[in-house]
XYZ file of C-alpha atoms in Angstrom:
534
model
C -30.153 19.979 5.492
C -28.818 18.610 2.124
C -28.302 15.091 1.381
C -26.763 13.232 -1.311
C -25.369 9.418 -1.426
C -22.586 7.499 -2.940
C -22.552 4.092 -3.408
C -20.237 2.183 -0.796
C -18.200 0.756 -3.145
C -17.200 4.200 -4.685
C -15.856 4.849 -1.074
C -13.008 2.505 -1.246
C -13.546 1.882 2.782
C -15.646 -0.989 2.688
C -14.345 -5.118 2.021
C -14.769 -6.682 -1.480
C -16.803 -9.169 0.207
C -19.412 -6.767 1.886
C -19.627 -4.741 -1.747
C -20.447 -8.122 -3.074
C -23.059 -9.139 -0.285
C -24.661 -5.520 -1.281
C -25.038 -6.574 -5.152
C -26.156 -9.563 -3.924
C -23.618 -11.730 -5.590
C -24.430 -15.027 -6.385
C -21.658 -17.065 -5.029
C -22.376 -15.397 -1.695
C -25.956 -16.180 -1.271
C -25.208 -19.854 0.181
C -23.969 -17.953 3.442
C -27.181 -16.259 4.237
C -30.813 -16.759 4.989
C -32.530 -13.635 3.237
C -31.574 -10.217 1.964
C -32.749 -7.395 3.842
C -35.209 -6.511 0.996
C -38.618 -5.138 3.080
C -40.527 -7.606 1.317
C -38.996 -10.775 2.598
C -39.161 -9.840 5.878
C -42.504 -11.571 5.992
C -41.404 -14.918 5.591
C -38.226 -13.784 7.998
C -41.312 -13.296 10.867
C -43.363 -16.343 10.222
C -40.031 -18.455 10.655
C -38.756 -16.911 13.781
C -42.622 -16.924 14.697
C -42.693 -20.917 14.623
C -39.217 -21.427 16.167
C -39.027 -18.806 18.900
C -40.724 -21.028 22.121
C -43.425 -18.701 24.034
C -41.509 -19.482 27.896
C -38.271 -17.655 26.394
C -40.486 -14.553 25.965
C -41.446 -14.760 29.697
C -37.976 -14.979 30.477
C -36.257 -12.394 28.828
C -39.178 -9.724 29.362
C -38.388 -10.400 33.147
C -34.734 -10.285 32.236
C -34.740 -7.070 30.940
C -37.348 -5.463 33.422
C -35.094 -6.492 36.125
C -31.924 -4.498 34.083
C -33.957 -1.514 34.110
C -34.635 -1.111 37.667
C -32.219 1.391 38.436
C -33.032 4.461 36.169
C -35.718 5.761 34.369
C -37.567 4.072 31.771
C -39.699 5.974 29.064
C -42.859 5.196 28.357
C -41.916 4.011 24.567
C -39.642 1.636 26.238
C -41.649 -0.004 28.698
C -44.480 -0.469 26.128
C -41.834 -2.107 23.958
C -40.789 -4.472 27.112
C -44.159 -5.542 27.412
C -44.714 -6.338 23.792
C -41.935 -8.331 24.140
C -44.238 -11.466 26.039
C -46.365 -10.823 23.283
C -46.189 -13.987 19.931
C -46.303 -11.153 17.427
C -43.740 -9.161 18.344
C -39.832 -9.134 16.962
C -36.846 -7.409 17.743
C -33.708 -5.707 15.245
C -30.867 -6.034 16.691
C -27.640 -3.935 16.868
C -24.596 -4.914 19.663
C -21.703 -2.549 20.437
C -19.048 -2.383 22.752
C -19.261 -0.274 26.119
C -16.947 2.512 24.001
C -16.229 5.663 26.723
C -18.887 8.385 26.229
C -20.405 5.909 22.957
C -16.715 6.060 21.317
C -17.000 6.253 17.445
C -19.650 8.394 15.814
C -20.774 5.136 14.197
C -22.558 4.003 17.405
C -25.203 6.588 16.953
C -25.975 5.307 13.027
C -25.700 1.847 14.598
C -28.808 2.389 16.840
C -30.660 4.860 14.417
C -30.495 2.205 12.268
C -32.225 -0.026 14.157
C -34.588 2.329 15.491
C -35.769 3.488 11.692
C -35.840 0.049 10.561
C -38.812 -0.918 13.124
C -40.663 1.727 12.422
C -40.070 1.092 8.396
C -41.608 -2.450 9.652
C -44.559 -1.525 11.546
C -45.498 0.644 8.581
C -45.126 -2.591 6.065
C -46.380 -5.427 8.450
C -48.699 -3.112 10.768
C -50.234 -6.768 12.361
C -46.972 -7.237 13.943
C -44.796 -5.182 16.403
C -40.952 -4.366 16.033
C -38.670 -3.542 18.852
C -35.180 -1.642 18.527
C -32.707 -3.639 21.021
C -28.813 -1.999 21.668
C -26.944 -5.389 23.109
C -24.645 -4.028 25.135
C -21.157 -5.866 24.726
C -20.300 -6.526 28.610
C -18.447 -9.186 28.060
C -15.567 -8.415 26.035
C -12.364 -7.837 28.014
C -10.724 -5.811 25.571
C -10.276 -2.539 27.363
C -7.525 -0.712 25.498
C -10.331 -0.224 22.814
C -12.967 0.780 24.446
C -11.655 3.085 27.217
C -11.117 6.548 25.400
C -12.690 8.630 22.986
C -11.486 11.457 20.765
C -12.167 14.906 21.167
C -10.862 17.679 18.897
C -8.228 15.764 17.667
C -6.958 14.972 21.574
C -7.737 11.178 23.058
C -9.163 11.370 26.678
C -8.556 7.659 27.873
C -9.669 6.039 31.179
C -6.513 5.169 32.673
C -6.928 1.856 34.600
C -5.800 -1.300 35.766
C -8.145 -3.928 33.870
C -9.106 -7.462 33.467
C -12.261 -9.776 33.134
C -15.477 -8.645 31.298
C -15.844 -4.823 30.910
C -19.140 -4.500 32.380
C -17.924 -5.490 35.593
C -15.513 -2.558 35.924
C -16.249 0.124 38.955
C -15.902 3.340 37.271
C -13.528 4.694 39.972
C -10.981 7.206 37.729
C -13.461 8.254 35.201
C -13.999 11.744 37.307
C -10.246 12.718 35.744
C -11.717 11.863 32.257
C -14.704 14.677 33.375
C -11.914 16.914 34.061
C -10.394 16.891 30.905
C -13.524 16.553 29.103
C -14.788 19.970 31.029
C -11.103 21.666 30.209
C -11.178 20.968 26.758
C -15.249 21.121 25.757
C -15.695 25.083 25.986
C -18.951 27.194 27.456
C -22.561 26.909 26.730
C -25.586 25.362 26.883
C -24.372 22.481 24.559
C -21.240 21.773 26.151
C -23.000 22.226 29.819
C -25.346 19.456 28.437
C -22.790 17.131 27.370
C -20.837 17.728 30.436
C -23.834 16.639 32.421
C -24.843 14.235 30.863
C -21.373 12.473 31.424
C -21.087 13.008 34.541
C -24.757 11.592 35.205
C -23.686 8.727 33.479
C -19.865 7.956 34.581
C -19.869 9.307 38.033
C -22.970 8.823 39.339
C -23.463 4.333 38.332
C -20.759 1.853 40.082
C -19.992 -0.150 36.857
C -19.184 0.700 32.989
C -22.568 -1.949 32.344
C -24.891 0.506 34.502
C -23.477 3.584 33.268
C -23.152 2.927 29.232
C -27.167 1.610 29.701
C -27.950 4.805 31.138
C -26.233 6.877 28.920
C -27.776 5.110 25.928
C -31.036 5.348 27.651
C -31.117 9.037 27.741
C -29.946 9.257 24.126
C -32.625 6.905 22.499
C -35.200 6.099 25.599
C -37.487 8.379 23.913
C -37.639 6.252 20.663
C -38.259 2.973 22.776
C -34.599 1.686 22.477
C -34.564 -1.403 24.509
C -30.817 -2.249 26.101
C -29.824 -6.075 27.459
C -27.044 -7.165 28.819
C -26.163 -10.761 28.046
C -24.331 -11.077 31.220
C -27.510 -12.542 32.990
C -28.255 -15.945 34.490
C -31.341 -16.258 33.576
C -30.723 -15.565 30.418
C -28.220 -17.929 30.416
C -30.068 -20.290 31.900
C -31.652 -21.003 28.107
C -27.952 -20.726 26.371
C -26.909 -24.445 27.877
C -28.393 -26.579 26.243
C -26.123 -25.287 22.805
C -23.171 -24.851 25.027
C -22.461 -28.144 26.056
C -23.149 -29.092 22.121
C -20.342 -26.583 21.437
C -18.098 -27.762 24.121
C -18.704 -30.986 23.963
C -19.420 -31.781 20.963
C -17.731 -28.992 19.054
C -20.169 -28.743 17.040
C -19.649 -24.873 15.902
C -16.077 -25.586 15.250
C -16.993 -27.840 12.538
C -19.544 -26.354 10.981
C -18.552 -22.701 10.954
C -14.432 -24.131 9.692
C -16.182 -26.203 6.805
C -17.754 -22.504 5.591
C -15.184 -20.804 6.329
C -12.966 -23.256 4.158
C -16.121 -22.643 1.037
C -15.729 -18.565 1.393
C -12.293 -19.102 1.385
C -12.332 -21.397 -1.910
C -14.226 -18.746 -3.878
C -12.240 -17.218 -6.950
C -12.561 -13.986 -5.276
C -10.364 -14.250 -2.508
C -12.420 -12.877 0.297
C -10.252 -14.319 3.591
C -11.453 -15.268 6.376
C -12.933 -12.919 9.237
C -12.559 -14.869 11.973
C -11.655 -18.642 12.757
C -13.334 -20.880 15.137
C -12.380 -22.556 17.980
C -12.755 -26.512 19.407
C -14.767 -24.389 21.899
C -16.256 -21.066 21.786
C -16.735 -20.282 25.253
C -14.865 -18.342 27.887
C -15.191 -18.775 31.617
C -15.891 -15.829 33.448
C -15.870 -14.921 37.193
C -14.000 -13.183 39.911
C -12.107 -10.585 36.901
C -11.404 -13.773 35.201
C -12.466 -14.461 31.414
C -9.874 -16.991 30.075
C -10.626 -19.409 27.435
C -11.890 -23.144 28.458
C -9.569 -25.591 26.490
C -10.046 -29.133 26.428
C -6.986 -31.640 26.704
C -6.682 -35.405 27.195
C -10.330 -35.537 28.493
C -9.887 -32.595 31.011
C -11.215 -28.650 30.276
C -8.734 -26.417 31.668
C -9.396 -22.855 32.318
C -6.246 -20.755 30.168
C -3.637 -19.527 32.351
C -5.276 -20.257 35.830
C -4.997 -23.585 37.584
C -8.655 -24.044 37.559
C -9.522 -27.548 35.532
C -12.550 -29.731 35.363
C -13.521 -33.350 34.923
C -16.689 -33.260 31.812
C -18.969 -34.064 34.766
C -17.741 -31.413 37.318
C -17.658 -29.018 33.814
C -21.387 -29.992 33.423
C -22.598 -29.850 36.652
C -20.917 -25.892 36.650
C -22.115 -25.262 33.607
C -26.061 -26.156 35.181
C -25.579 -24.683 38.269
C -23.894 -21.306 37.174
C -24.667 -20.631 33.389
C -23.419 -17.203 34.261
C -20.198 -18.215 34.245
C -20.001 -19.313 30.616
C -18.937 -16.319 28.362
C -19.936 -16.598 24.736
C -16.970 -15.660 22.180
C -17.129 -14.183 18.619
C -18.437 -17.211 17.290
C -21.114 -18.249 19.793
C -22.352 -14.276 21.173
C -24.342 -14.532 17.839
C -26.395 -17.855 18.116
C -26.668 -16.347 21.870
C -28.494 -13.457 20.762
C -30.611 -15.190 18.676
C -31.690 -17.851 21.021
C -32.906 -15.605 23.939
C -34.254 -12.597 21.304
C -37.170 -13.064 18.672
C -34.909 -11.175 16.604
C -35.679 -10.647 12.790
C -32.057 -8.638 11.677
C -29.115 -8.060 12.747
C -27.258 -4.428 12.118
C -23.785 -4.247 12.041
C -20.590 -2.792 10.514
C -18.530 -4.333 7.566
C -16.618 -6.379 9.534
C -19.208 -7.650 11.879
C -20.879 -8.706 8.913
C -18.521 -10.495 7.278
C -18.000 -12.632 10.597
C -21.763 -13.418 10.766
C -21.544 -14.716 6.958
C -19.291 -17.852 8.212
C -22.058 -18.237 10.892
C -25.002 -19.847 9.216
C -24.079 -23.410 9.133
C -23.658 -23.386 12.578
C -27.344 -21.699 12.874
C -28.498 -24.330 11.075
C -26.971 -27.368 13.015
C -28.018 -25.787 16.318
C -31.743 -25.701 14.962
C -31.868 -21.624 15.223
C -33.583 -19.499 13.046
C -30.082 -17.517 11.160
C -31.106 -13.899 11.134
C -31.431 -11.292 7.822
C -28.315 -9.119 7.924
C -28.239 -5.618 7.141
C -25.078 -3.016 6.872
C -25.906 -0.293 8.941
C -26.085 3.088 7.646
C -22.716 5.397 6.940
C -22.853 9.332 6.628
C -20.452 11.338 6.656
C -21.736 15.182 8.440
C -20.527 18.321 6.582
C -20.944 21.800 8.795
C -22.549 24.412 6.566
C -19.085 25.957 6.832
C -17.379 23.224 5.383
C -19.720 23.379 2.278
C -19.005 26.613 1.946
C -15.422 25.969 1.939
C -16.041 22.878 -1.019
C -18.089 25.055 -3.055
C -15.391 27.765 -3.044
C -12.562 25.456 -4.071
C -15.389 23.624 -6.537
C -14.457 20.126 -5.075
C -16.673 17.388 -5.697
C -17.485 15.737 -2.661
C -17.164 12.189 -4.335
C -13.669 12.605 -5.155
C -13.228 13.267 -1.067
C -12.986 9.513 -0.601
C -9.845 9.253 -2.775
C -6.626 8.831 -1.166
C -5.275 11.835 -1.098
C -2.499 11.793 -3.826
C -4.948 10.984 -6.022
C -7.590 13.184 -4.874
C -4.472 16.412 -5.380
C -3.472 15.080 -8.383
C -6.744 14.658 -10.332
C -7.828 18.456 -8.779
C -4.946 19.627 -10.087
C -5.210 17.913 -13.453
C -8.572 19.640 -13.611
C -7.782 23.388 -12.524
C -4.432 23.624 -14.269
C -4.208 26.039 -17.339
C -1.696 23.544 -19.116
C -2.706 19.764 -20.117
C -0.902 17.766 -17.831
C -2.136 14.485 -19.850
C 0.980 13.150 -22.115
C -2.001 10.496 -23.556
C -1.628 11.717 -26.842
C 2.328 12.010 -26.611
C 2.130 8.496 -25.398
C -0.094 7.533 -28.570
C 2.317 9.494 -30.910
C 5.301 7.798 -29.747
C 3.862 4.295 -29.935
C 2.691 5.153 -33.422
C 6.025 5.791 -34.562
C 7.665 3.099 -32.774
C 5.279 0.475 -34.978
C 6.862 1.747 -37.958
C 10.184 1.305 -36.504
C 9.116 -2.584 -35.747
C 7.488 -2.931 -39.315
C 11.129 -1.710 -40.833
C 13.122 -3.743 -38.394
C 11.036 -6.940 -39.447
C 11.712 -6.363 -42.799
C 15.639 -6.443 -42.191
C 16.934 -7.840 -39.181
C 14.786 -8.928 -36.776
C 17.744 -8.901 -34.036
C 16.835 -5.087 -33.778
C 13.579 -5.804 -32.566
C 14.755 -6.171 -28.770
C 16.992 -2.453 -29.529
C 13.800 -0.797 -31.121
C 11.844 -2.366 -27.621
C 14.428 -1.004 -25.387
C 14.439 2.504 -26.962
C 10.242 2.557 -26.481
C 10.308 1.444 -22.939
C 13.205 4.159 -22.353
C 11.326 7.022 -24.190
C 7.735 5.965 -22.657
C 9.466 5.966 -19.117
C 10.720 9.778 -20.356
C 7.501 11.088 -20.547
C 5.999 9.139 -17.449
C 9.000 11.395 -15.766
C 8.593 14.575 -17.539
C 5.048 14.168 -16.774
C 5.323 13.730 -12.941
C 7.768 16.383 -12.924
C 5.105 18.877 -14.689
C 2.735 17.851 -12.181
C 4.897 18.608 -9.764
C 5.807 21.743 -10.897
C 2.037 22.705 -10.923
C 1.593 20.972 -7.572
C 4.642 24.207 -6.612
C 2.577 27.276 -8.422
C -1.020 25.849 -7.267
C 0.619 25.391 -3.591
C -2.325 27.333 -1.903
C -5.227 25.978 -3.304
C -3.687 22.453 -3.030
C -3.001 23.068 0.803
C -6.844 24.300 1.089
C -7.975 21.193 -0.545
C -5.888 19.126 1.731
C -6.987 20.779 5.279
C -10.653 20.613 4.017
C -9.972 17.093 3.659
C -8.165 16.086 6.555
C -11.104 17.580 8.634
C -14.101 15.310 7.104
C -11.133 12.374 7.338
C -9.504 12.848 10.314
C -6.608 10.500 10.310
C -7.139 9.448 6.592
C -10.251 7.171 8.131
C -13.972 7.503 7.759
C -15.351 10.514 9.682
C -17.361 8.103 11.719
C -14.668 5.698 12.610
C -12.902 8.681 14.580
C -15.243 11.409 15.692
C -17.236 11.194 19.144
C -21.153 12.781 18.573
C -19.995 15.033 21.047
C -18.235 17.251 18.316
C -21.244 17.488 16.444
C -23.468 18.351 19.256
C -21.429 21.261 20.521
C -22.442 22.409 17.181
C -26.302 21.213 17.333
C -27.126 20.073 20.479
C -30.424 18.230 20.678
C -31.144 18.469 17.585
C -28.375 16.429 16.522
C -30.358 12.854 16.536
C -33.142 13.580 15.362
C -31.904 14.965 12.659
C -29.939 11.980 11.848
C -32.707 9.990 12.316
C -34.650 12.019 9.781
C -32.189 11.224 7.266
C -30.795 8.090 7.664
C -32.590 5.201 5.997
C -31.719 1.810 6.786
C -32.436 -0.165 3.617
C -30.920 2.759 1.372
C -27.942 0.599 0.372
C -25.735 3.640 0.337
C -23.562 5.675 1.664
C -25.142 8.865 3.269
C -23.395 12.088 2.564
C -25.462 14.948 4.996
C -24.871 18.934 5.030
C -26.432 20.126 8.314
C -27.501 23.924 8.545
């Protein structure tokens, strides 16, 4: 295997605002705790250490032991569950939606991110103990993007009637997703495995929560990956307190609007992620998750007739915590309340949500987590190189758009200069004398002489474009090489990872495929991975 990097802002994928959190930008810091640097994760532990209470360790280790009942647990696992009760140990964090057969490629970097991270720990801070966690996003109700994946270029969707949380969803229909899947995925031992281990996971559990913790069980159980569910009374149980200060007291709202309104304010014009709501919670039951709004003294559940007096809300909210759904705002402070969680892993945009979260951290007396970018690669067959070092592409230039990326190839392999710089120069030159003679008569001309430049420089612009069109014509072959070559490492002019299922890749390598990955993905690189697998 070869690998190489490329800064992430050389990609031109990633925000101005998460490029900026990477350099560590000064007007940024403000909306952070720490930078994942490995040496300040000490002071990261001995925080959480003195604000994560000891009973919230019993709790969530019976939690989770309960979640696991059902399948098979690995031995790395369960010793990381039972760490859990233990004061020295901390989790990393990365959540994900329940995505059909893991959806994007970027869900395995995701959790090998986390993985290598606690193990980069335990080899710095070898007192303590570090446990991978995959928080499984039950709650969401957006099904359109989480029920399909792509396949060679084809989307195999779950075709269903949906509403509520996810999680909750029987997994009736999913056997015509195995059809296609098996129609489409070829012969051998690869593409036996992967149809196996599909139909292990989607026809053979009741819900989409049972079967995306199995699946990711049987992909990672061996490197003690530890999955929750949120969706959990007992876990909830310790989320109420901060709920009714959120509903009743909005006390997110204001906090996370007033940083919003200071990222906002910066001279670099980041935007804003995500706004905040007067509250932050959903209410969930019976295929229902609607918002809870609050009107004239009354919290109505959105689009039902369902409403509540503050006491009646209250007295649900303490007799059936499980029915109060965490949004964007508040999964976060969630997470970090029930886990002793040192980092959180995420994508750019996840990221750039969390960085409007710390005030609200801070007024709800919870320790605000380090946050890291998780790792980005994109996978190159050995065929693929072989293709790229015939056409002598640089792989850097791979992230251009592709206009740019034909027209500075062709720029280079053409046999006539395509640059009209020094034309350009030339002309300009000339044109100065033409201003020095028309100040020294009538300076009227000055706006003719102008007029004539701007006409003549717009000439050559043309004549240029049409040259490099002409060579785009005679170099038609190579240029249509280049093109394929890079339509299949950026399929739909997107990040390889943002589109691809593993499954692609592990036709090709089969169990190898992870840990492989997890070989060379490093965590705290900073950088974009760039991997050539044999």
């Amino acid at each position: 295997m070869k690998s190489d990097c490329i800064p992430f802002k050389k990609t031109g994928y990633f925000s101005n605002l998460i490029c900026d959190y990477l350099d560590q930008k000064e007007s940024l810091q403000p909306f952070y705790n720490r930078f994942p640097n490995l040496g300040d994760f000490k002071d990261q532990i001995l925080e959480k250490q003195a604000n994560f209470p000891k009973e919230n360790r019993v709790v969530l280790h019976g939690a989770i032991k309960e979640q696991y009942a059902s399948i098979g647990i690995s031995r790395s696992t369960e010793l990381h569950l039972e760490l859990l009760k233990d004061n020295s140990t901390f989790t990393v964090v990365t959540g994900h939606q329940l995505n059909l057969f893991t959806g994007p490629l970027y869900f395995l970097y995701k959790i090998i991110s986390t993985i290598n991270l606690t193990q980069q720990l335990k080899e710095a801070y070898p007192n303590y103990n570090f446990v991978p966690v995959y928080w499984m996003a039950t709650e969401d109700h957006d099904f359109d993007e989480i029920n399909y994946f792509n396949f060679k270029g084809k989307k195999l969707q779950w075709n269903k009637e949906a509403s509520g949380a996810v999680g909750h969803l029987n997994t009736d229909g999913l056997d015509d997703v195995y059809d296609m899947l098996s129609m489409e995925i070829g012969i051998g031992q690869n593409a036996e495995e992967l149809k196996t281990l599909f139909k292990r996971s989607y026809l053979e559990h009741d819900n989409l929560t049972d079967a995306t913790r199995f699946l990711a069980n049987e992909l990672f159980g061996d490197y003690g990956l530890v999955i929750i569910d949120g969706d959990n009374r007992e876990l909830k149980k310790l989320l109420v307190p901060y709920a009714k200060k959120d509903i009743l007291e909005n006390v997110s709202y204001k906090a996370v609007l007033n940083t919003a309104q200071s990222l906002e304010q910066l001279p670099e014009n980041y935007g804003i992620q995500v706004n905040p709501r007067e509250i932050n919670y959903f209410y969930l039951k019976d295929g229902l998750r609607e918002r809870i709004i609050e009107k004239d003294g009354l919290y109505y559940i959105n689009d039902t007739d369902l409403s509540f007096t503050e006491k009646e809300l209250l007295e649900e909210l303490h007799s059936y915590p499980e029915r109060f759904s965490p949004n964007v705002i508040s999964r976060p402070l969630y997470q970090e309340i029930i886990l002793p969680n040192l980092c959180y892993i995420g994508g750019g945009g996840e990221l750039a949500y969390w960085l409007e979260l710390k005030s609200s951290f801070e007024e709800m007396g919870i320790t605000f987590p380090i946050l890291l970018l998780r790792n980005s690669a994109l996978i190159i067959t050995q065929k693929q190189d072989d293709k790229l070092t015939k056409l002598n592409l640089d792989i850097a230039d791979l992230f251009l758009k592709q206009s740019s990326f034909i027209n500075k190839k062709i720029r280079t392999i053409s046999n006539i200069d395509i640059d009209f710089s020094p034309q350009r120069q030339h002309l300009q030159e000339q044109f100065q004398g033409l201003y020095s003679l028309a100040e020294q008569t009538d300076k009227s001309f000055l706006g003719a002489v102008k007029a004539q430049e701007v006409k003549q420089l717009k000439g050559l612009d043309n004549l240029e474009k049409r040259l490099l069109k002409a060579q785009k014509r005679k170099l038609k072959d190579h240029v249509v090489r280049m093109t394929e070559i890079q339509n299949e490492l950026f399929p739909n002019k997107s990040l390889q990872e943002r589109n691809l299922n593993f499954s692609e890749l592990y036709l090709e390598y089969g169990k190898e495929l992870i840990p492989t990955l997890m070989s060379a993905l490093k965590p705290l690189s900073g950088e974009f991975a760039i991997l050539t697998l044999d």
